[in-house]
Structure formats: C-alpha cells, structure tokens
Tab-separated table of C-alpha atoms in Angstrom:
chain	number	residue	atom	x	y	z
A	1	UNK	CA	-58.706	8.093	2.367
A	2	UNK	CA	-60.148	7.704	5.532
A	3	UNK	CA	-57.402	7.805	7.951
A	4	UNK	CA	-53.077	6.930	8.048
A	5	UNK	CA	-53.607	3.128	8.599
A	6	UNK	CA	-50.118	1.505	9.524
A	7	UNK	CA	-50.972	-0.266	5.774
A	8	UNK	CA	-50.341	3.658	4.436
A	9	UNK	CA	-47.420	4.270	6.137
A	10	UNK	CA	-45.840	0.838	4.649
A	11	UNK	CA	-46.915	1.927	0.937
A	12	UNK	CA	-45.600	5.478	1.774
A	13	UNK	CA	-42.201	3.977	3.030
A	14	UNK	CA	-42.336	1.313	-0.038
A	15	UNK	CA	-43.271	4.384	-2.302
A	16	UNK	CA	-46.155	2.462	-3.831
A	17	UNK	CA	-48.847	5.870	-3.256
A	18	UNK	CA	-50.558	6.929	-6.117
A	19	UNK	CA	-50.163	11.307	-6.421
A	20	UNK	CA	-53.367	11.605	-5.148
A	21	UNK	CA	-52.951	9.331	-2.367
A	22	UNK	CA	-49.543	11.074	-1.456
A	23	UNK	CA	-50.539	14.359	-1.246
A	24	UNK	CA	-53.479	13.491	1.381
A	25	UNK	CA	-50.851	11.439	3.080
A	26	UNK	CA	-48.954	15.007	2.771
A	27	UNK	CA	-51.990	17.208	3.940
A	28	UNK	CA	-52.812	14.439	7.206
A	29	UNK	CA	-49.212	14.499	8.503
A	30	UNK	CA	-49.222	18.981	8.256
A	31	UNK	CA	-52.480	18.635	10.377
A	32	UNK	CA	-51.568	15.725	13.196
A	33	UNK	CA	-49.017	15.183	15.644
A	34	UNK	CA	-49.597	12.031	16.234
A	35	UNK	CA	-49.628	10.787	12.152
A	36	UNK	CA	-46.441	12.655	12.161
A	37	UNK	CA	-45.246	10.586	14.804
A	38	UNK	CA	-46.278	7.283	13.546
A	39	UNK	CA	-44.270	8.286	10.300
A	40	UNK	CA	-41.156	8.842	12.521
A	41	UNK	CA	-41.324	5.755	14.329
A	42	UNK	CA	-42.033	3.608	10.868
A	43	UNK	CA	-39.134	5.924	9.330
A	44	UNK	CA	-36.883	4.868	12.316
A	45	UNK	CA	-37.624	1.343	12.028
A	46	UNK	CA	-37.033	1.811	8.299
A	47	UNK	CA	-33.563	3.090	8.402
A	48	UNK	CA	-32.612	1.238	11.617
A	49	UNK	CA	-33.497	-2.247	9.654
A	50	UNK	CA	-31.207	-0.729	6.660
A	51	UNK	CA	-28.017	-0.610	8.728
A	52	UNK	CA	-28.800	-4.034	10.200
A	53	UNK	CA	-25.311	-5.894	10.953
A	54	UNK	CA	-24.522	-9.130	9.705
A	55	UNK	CA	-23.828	-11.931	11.745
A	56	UNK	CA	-20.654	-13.911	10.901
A	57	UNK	CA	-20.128	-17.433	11.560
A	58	UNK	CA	-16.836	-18.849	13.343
A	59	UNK	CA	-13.832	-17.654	11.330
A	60	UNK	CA	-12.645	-20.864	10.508
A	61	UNK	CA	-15.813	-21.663	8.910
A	62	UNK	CA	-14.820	-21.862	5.287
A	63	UNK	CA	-11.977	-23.924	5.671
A	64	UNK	CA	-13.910	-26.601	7.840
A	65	UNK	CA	-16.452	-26.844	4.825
A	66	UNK	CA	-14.079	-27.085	2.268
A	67	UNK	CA	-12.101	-29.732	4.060
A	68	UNK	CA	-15.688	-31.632	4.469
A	69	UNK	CA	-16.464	-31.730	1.135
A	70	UNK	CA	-12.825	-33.070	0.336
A	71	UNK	CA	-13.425	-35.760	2.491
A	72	UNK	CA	-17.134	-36.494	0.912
A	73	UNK	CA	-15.618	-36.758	-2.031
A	74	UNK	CA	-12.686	-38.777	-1.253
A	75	UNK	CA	-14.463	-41.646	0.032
A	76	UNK	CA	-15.721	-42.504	-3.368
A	77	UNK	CA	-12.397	-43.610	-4.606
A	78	UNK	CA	-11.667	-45.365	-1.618
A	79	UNK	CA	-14.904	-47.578	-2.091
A	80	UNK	CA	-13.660	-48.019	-5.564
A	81	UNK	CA	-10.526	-48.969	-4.406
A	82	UNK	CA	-12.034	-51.346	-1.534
A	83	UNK	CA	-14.038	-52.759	-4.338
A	84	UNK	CA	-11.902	-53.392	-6.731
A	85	UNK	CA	-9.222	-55.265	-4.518
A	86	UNK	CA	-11.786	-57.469	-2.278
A	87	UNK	CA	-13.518	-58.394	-5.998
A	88	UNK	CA	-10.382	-59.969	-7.168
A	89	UNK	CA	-9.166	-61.837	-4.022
A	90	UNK	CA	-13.531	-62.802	-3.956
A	91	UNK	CA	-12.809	-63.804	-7.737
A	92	UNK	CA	-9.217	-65.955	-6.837
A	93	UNK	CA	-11.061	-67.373	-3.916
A	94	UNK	CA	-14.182	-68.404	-6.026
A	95	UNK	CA	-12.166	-69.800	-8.577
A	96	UNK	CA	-9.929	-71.743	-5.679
A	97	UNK	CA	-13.018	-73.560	-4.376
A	98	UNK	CA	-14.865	-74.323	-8.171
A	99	UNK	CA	-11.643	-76.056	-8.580
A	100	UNK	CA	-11.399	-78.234	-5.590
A	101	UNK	CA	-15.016	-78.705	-5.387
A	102	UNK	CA	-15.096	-80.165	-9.377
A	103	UNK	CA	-12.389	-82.212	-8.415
A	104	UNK	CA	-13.376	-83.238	-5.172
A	105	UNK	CA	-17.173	-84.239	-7.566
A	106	UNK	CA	-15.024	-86.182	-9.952
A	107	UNK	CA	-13.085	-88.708	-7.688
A	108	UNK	CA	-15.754	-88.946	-5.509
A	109	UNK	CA	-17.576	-90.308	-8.543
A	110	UNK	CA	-15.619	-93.322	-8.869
A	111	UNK	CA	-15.673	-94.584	-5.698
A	112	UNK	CA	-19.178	-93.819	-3.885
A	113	UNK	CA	-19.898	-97.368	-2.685
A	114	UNK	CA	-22.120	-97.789	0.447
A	115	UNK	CA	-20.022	-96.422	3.356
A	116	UNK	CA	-20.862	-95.050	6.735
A	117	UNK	CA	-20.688	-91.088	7.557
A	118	UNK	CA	-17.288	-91.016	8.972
A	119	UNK	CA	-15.686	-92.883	6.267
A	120	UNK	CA	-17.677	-90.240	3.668
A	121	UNK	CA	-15.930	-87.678	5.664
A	122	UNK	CA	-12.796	-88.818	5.958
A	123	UNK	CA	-12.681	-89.497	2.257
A	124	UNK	CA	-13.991	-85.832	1.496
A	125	UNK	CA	-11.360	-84.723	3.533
A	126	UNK	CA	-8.758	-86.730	2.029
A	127	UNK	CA	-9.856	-85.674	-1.503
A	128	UNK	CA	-9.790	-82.300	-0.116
A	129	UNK	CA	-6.025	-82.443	0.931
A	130	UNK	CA	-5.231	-84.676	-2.329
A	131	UNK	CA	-6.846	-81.663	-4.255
A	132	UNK	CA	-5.121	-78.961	-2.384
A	133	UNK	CA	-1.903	-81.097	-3.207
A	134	UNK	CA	-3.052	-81.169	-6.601
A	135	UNK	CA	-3.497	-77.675	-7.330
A	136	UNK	CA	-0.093	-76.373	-5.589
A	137	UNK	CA	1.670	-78.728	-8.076
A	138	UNK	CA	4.248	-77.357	-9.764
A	139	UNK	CA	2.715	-75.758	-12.759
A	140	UNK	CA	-0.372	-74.534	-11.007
A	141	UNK	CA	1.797	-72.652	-8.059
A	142	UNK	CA	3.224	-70.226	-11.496
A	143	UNK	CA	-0.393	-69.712	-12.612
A	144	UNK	CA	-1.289	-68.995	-8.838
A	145	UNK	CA	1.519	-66.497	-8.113
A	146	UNK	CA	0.913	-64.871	-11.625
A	147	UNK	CA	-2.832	-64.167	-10.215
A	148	UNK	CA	-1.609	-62.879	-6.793
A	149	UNK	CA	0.986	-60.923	-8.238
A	150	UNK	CA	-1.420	-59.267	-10.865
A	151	UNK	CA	-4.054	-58.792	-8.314
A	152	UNK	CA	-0.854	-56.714	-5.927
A	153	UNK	CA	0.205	-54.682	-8.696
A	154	UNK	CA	-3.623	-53.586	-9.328
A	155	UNK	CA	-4.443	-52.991	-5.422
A	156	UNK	CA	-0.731	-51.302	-5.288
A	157	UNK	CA	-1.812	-48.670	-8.419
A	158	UNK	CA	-5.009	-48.396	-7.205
A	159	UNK	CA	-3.884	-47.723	-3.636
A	160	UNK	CA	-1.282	-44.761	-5.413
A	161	UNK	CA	-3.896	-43.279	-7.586
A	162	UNK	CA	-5.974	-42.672	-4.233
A	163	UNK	CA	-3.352	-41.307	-2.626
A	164	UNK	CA	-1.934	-38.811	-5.683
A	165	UNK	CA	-5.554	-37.991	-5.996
A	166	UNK	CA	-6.480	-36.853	-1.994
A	167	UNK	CA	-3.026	-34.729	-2.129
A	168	UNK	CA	-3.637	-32.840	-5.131
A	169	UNK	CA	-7.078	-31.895	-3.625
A	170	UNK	CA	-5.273	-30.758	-0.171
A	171	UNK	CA	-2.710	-28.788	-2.410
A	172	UNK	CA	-5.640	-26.742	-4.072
A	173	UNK	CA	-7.069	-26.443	-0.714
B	1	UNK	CA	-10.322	-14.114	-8.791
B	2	UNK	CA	-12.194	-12.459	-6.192
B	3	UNK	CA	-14.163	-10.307	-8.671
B	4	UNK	CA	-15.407	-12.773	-10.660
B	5	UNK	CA	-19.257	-13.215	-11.316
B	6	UNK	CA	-20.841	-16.279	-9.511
B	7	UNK	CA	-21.503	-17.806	-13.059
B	8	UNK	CA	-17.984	-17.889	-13.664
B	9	UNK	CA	-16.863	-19.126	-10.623
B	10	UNK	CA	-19.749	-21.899	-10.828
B	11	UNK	CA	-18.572	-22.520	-14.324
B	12	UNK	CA	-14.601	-23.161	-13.341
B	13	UNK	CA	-15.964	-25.436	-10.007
B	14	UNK	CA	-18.256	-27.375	-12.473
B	15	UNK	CA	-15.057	-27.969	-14.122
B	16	UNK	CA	-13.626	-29.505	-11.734
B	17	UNK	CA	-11.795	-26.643	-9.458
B	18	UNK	CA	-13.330	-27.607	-6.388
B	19	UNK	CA	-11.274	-25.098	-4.673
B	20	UNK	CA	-13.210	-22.091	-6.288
B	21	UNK	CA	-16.322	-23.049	-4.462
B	22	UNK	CA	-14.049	-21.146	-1.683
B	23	UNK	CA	-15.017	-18.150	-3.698
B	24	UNK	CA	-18.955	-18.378	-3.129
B	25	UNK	CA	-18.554	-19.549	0.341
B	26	UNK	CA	-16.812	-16.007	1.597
B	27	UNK	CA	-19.066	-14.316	-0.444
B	28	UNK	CA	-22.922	-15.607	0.953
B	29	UNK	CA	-21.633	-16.719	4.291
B	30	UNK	CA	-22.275	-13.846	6.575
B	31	UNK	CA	-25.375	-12.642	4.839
B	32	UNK	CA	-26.614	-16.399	5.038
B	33	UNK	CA	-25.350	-17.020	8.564
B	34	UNK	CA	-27.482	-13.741	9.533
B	35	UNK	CA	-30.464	-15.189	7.914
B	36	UNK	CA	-30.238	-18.390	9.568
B	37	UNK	CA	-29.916	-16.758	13.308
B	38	UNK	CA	-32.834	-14.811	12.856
B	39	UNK	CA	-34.905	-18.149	11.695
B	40	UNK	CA	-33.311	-20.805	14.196
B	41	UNK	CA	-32.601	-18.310	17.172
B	42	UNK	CA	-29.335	-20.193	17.915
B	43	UNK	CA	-26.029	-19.519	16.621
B	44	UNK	CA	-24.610	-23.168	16.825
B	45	UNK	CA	-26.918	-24.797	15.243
B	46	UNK	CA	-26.917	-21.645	12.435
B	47	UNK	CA	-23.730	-22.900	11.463
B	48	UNK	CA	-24.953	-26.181	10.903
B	49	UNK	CA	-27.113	-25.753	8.744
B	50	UNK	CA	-25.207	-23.362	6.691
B	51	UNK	CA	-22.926	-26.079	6.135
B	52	UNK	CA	-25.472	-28.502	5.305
B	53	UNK	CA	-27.102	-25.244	2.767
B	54	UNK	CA	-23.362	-24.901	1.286
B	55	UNK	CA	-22.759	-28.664	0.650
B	56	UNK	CA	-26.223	-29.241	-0.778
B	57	UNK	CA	-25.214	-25.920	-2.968
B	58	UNK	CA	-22.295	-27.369	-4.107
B	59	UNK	CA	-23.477	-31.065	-5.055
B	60	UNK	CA	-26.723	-29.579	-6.371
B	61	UNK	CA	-24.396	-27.012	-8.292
B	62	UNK	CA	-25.085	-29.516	-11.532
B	63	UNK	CA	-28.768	-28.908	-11.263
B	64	UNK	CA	-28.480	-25.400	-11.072
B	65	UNK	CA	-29.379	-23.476	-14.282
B	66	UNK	CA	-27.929	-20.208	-14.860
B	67	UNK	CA	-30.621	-18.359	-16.358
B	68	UNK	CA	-31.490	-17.720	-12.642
B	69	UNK	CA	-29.801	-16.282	-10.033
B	70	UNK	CA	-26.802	-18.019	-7.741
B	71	UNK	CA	-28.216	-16.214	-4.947
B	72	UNK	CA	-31.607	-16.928	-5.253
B	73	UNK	CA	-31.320	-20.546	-6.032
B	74	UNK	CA	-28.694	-20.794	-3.155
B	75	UNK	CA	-31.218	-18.754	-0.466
B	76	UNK	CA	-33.743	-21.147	-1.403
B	77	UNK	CA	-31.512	-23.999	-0.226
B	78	UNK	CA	-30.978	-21.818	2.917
B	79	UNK	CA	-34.104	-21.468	3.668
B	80	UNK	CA	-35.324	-25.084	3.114
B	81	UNK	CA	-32.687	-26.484	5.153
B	82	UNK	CA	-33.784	-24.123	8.508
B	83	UNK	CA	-37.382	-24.805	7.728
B	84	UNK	CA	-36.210	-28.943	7.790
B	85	UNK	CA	-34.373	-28.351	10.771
B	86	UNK	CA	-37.026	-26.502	12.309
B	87	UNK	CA	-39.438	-29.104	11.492
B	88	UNK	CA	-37.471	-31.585	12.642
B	89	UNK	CA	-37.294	-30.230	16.009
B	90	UNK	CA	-40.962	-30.095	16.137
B	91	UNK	CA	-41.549	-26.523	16.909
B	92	UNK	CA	-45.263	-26.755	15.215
B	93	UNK	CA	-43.393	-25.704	11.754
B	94	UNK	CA	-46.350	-26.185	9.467
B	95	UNK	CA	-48.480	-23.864	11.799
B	96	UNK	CA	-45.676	-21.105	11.923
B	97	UNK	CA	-44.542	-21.289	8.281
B	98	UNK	CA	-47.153	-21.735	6.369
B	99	UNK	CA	-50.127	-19.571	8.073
B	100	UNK	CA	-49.105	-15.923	7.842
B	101	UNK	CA	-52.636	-15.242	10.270
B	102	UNK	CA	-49.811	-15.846	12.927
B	103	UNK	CA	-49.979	-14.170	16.296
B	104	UNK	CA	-46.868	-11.261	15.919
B	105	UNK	CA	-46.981	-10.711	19.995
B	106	UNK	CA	-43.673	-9.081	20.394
B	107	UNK	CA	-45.043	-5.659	21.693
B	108	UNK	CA	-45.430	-6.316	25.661
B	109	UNK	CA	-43.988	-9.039	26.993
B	110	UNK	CA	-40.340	-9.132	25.126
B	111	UNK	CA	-40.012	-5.148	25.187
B	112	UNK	CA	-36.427	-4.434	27.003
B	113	UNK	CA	-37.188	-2.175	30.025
B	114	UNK	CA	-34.019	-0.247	29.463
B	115	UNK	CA	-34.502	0.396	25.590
B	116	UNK	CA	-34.529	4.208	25.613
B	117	UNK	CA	-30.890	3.476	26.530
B	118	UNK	CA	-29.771	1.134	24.011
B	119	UNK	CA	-28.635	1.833	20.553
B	120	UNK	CA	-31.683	1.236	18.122
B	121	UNK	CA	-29.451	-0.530	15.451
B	122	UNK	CA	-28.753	-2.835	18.706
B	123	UNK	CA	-33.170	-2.818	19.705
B	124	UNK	CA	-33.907	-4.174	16.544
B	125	UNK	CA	-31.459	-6.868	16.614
B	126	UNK	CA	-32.699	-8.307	19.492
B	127	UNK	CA	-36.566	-7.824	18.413
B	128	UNK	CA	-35.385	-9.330	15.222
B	129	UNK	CA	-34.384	-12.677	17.181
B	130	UNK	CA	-37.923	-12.739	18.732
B	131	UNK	CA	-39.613	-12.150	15.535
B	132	UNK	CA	-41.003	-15.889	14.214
B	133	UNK	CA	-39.384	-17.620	11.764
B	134	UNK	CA	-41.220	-16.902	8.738
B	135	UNK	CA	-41.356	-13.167	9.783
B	136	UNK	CA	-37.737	-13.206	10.829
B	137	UNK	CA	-36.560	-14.072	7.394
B	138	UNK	CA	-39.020	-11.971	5.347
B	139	UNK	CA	-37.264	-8.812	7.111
B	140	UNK	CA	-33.666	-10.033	7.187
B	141	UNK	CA	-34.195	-10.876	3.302
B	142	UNK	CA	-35.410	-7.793	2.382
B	143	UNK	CA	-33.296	-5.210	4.635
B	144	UNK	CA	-29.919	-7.498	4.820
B	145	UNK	CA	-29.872	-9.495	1.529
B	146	UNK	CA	-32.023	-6.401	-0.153
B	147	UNK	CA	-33.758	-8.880	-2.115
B	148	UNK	CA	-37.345	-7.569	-3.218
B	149	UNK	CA	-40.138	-8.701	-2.629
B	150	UNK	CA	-40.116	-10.680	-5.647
B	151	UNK	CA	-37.265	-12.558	-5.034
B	152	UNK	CA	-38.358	-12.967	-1.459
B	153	UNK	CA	-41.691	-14.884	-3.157
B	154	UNK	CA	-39.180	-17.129	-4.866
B	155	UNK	CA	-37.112	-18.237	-2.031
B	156	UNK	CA	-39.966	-18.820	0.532
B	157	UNK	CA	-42.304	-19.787	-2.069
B	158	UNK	CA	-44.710	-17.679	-1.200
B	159	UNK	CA	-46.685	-14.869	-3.183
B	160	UNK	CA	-45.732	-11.635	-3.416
B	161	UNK	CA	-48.381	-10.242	-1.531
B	162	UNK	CA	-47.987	-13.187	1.344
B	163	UNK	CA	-44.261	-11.588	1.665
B	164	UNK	CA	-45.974	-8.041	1.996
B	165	UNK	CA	-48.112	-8.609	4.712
B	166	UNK	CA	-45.667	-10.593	6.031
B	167	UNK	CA	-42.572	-7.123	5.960
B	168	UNK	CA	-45.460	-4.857	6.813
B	169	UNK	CA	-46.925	-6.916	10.088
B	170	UNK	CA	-43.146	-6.987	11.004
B	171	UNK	CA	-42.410	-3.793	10.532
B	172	UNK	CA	-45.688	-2.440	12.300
B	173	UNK	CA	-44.480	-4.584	15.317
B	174	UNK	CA	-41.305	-2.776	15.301
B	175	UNK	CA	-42.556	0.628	15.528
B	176	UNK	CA	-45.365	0.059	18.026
B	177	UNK	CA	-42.430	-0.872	20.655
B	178	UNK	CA	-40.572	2.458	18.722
B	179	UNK	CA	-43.287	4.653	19.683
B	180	UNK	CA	-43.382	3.469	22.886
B	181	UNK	CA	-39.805	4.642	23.774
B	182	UNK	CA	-38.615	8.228	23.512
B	183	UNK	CA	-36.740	7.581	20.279
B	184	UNK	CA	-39.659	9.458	17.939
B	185	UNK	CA	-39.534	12.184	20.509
B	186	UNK	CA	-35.962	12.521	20.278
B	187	UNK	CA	-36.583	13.198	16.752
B	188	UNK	CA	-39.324	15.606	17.079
C-alpha cells in the first residue's frame, strides 16, 4: 500500500479491506496525525449521512393522490356512459333520416318530370313534410315513443350505475 | 392492516381495493419525497412528481411482478420520473446523468462561512441539496433508503461499480469541507 488514498478510507468505512490491507490501514493511522484525521472527518460524514432526516411532503398529500386517482378512474365510466347514450339517440336519428330519405327517393321517383330548381325544391320539401307527416302517424308515434322510452330507461340506469359506483369509491376513501 | 407486507397489500389493491394503495403511499412517501428534493432541488415541484411516481405505481401495479421488490420497482419509477422532469427542463440531463466524470465542485464556493456553528446533521443537508442529481440520489439511496449498492445499480441502472464511485466521490466531497471546519478537531 502506498499511502491512505480517500479510495482506502471508503473501502475501510464500506469494510471491503482484505486482513492484510487492514492492518497497514491500522499501522498508517498509529503513525500519522493527519491519516487519523482524514478517518475522522470520513467517519463524521459517515455517521452524519446515517442520521440524515427525511423530508416529508405536505400533510395532506395522501389524500390529494388518492382522490386523483378516484377521479382518473371515474372518468372511464362516464365516457361509457356519454357513449352509450349519444350512440342511441346517433342510432334513432340515423334511422329517422334513412326513413325519410327512402321515402322522400320513392315518391320522388314517380314524378321527376323536367322542372325548374325551385319547383325541385319545393317538392323535396313538400315530400319532406308529407314524410314527416307520414312517420308521426299513428302507429309509428307507439314505435317512436317505445324507442325514446327504451333509450331513457338505459341513459337513466346507466346514469345510476355511475353514480352508485363514484360513491362507493368516496366511501372506501 | 398497517403491518401487512407490500405483496399483500398489492395483492388486495389488484383486487380491486383501491383504497389499500393508501397503505403504500404512507409507507414510501417521505423516504421518496426526500429522494426527490435532493435530485430536483425544489420542494414543489418534489411533490409533483411523487404524485406522478405514485400514480404511474399504481396503474403500472399490473405489470409489476413480485418476484422483485415493491420498493425497488417503485424507486425506479421515482427516479425515472425526476430524471424526465429534469430533462424536460433542459438542465443538460444527459451530460449530468449519464457521465459520472462529472465536475463534484462543492468544496469552495458553496461552503457556509458559519459551518463550525451549525449542527453537522443540518451541514450535510444543505451540501446534500448542492450535490448533482445523479450524486444526490446515489447518497440519499444508500444512507436514507439503505438500499445497497446493488439495489442502487437497479434503480439508476447503472453498474455497481458506477454507483461506487459515484457514493465515494460524494462522500470525499463531504469530508474535504469536514476537514476544513473544526468538527475533526473537536473530536481529536
């Protein structure tokens, strides 16, 4: 060994000297002041580092995460729930205007004899109103109710199971 | 419920008791929030990130396999997330983190004229916080968290001898600005 490099002193602290190497260690710190004193100040650092204090965050730390990730996860069922509802009003709506288009197609059919662009239009409209007229006809208004009505039960137990679900979470909170 | 192992309590969240991740929180969260003021410097934004390490933690807590350990998987996440931050601040992250031939100048310059006063416990702190990054955390890991070096390799992905130059250049800092107070004299 040819002197106590600061790389000694670490394997001394870290107890990682070989016998041999530790007694030399031994013999250098009997003979020198100064090795002796290097020791201390690596010993103090050492032992200071040991009782290090730990930092704490804000005390209402935990219960600001745990509400977060409540509310990440609660957004999920709400986009199911968005999704759900606006697909079946998308669905009614789609169906609405198949309907009045195909029938607006199949009288148009029969009479599409040379006529200007405002007649075309006013026709189209007509047809339009006559199909409108035609669907809210007495039998069709029960099948369009039934759909409505289906499609507020489904957004009502939808909109429940959201809710039931979000306040059991805040009661295990 | 309190002295239950971290596999246990990751085995009853995975079931679906969200509110057991409580558990884990109260138990890393100081040791953690330490961690990350030594590496960003700045309480606030230590806080931050500890959230964002705990959140990743607990939607990553499907990916996490048990034959290793909570803590080590869940420092790792802590440390990635300061290192993203810091990088994302752009204070020249890849030079500081990933070259350990890294100037340790904390000697001079940063050395409190009125140390021989101060409590050493309360020296070290404050050298601690002007430490770098990468040497900040080696030391807080090892002497706070009392991981070894080992486990230390793991979380910074570095290797083993990396993280020992890394403790021993901090350390060496420390007690150059040691010796040069009256503390070692106090004790001879």
């Amino acid at each position: 060994m040819t002197g106590l490099t600061d790389e000694i002193l670490n394997r001394y602290l870290d107890g990682e000297l070989s016998p041999t190497e530790l007694n030399e260690v031994r013999e250098i710190f009997d003979s020198s002041e100064d090795a002796r004193r290097r020791l201390y100040a690596m010993q103090l650092v050492h032992d200071g580092l040991k009782k290090y204090k730990v930092r704490k965050p804000s005390p209402a730390f935990t219960s600001v995460l745990m509400k977060k990730i409540v509310r990440r996860t609660e957004p999920k069922g709400q986009r199911y729930f968005i999704f759900s509802i606006s697909s079946i009003f998308v669905l009614v709506s789609l169906a609405i205007i198949a309907y009045l288009a195909s029938y607006i197609i199949s009288t148009g059919q029969a009479s599409s004899e040379g006529n200007n662009s405002v007649n075309t239009l006013l026709s189209l409209a007509e047809r339009m109103v006559h199909g409108i007229k035609t669907l809210f006809t007495a039998g069709n208004v029960s099948l369009i109710g039934f759909i409505f009505s289906f499609a507020i039960i489904i957004s009502a137990w939808f909109f429940f199971d959201s809710h039931r679900q979000a306040r059991t979470k805040l009661t295990k909170l | 419920m309190r002295e239950l192992t971290d596999a246990k309590v990751i085995e009853s969240v995975r079931k679906g008791n969200q509110s057991d991740f409580e558990i884990l929180v109260d138990r890393y969260k100081n040791k953690a929030f330490s961690l990350l003021c030594n590496m960003l410097k700045d309480n606030m934004e230590a806080e931050e990130v500890l959230q964002d390490a705990f959140l990743k933690a607990y939607y990553g807590l499907n990916n996490f396999k048990q034959e290793a350990k909570f803590s080590t998987w869940f420092y790792r996440i802590v440390y990635n997330t300061a290192l993203t931050r810091l990088s994302a601040k752009k204070r020249k992250i890849e030079k500081e983190m990933t070259s350990i031939d890294e100037d340790l100048n904390i000697s001079d310059n940063t050395y409190p004229a009125d140390s021989e006063k101060k409590e050493l416990s309360l020296l070290l702190t404050e050298l601690i916080d002007k430490l770098p990054p990468n040497y900040a955390s080696v030391i807080t890991m090892f002497y706070l968290e009392e991981m070894s070096c080992e486990e230390i390799s793991e979380v910074t992905n570095r290797s083993i001898s990396n993280v020992k130059v890394l403790l021993h250049r901090s350390r060496n800092a420390l007690k150059d600005i040691v010796l040069k107070s009256n503390y070692t004299l106090e004790m001879l």
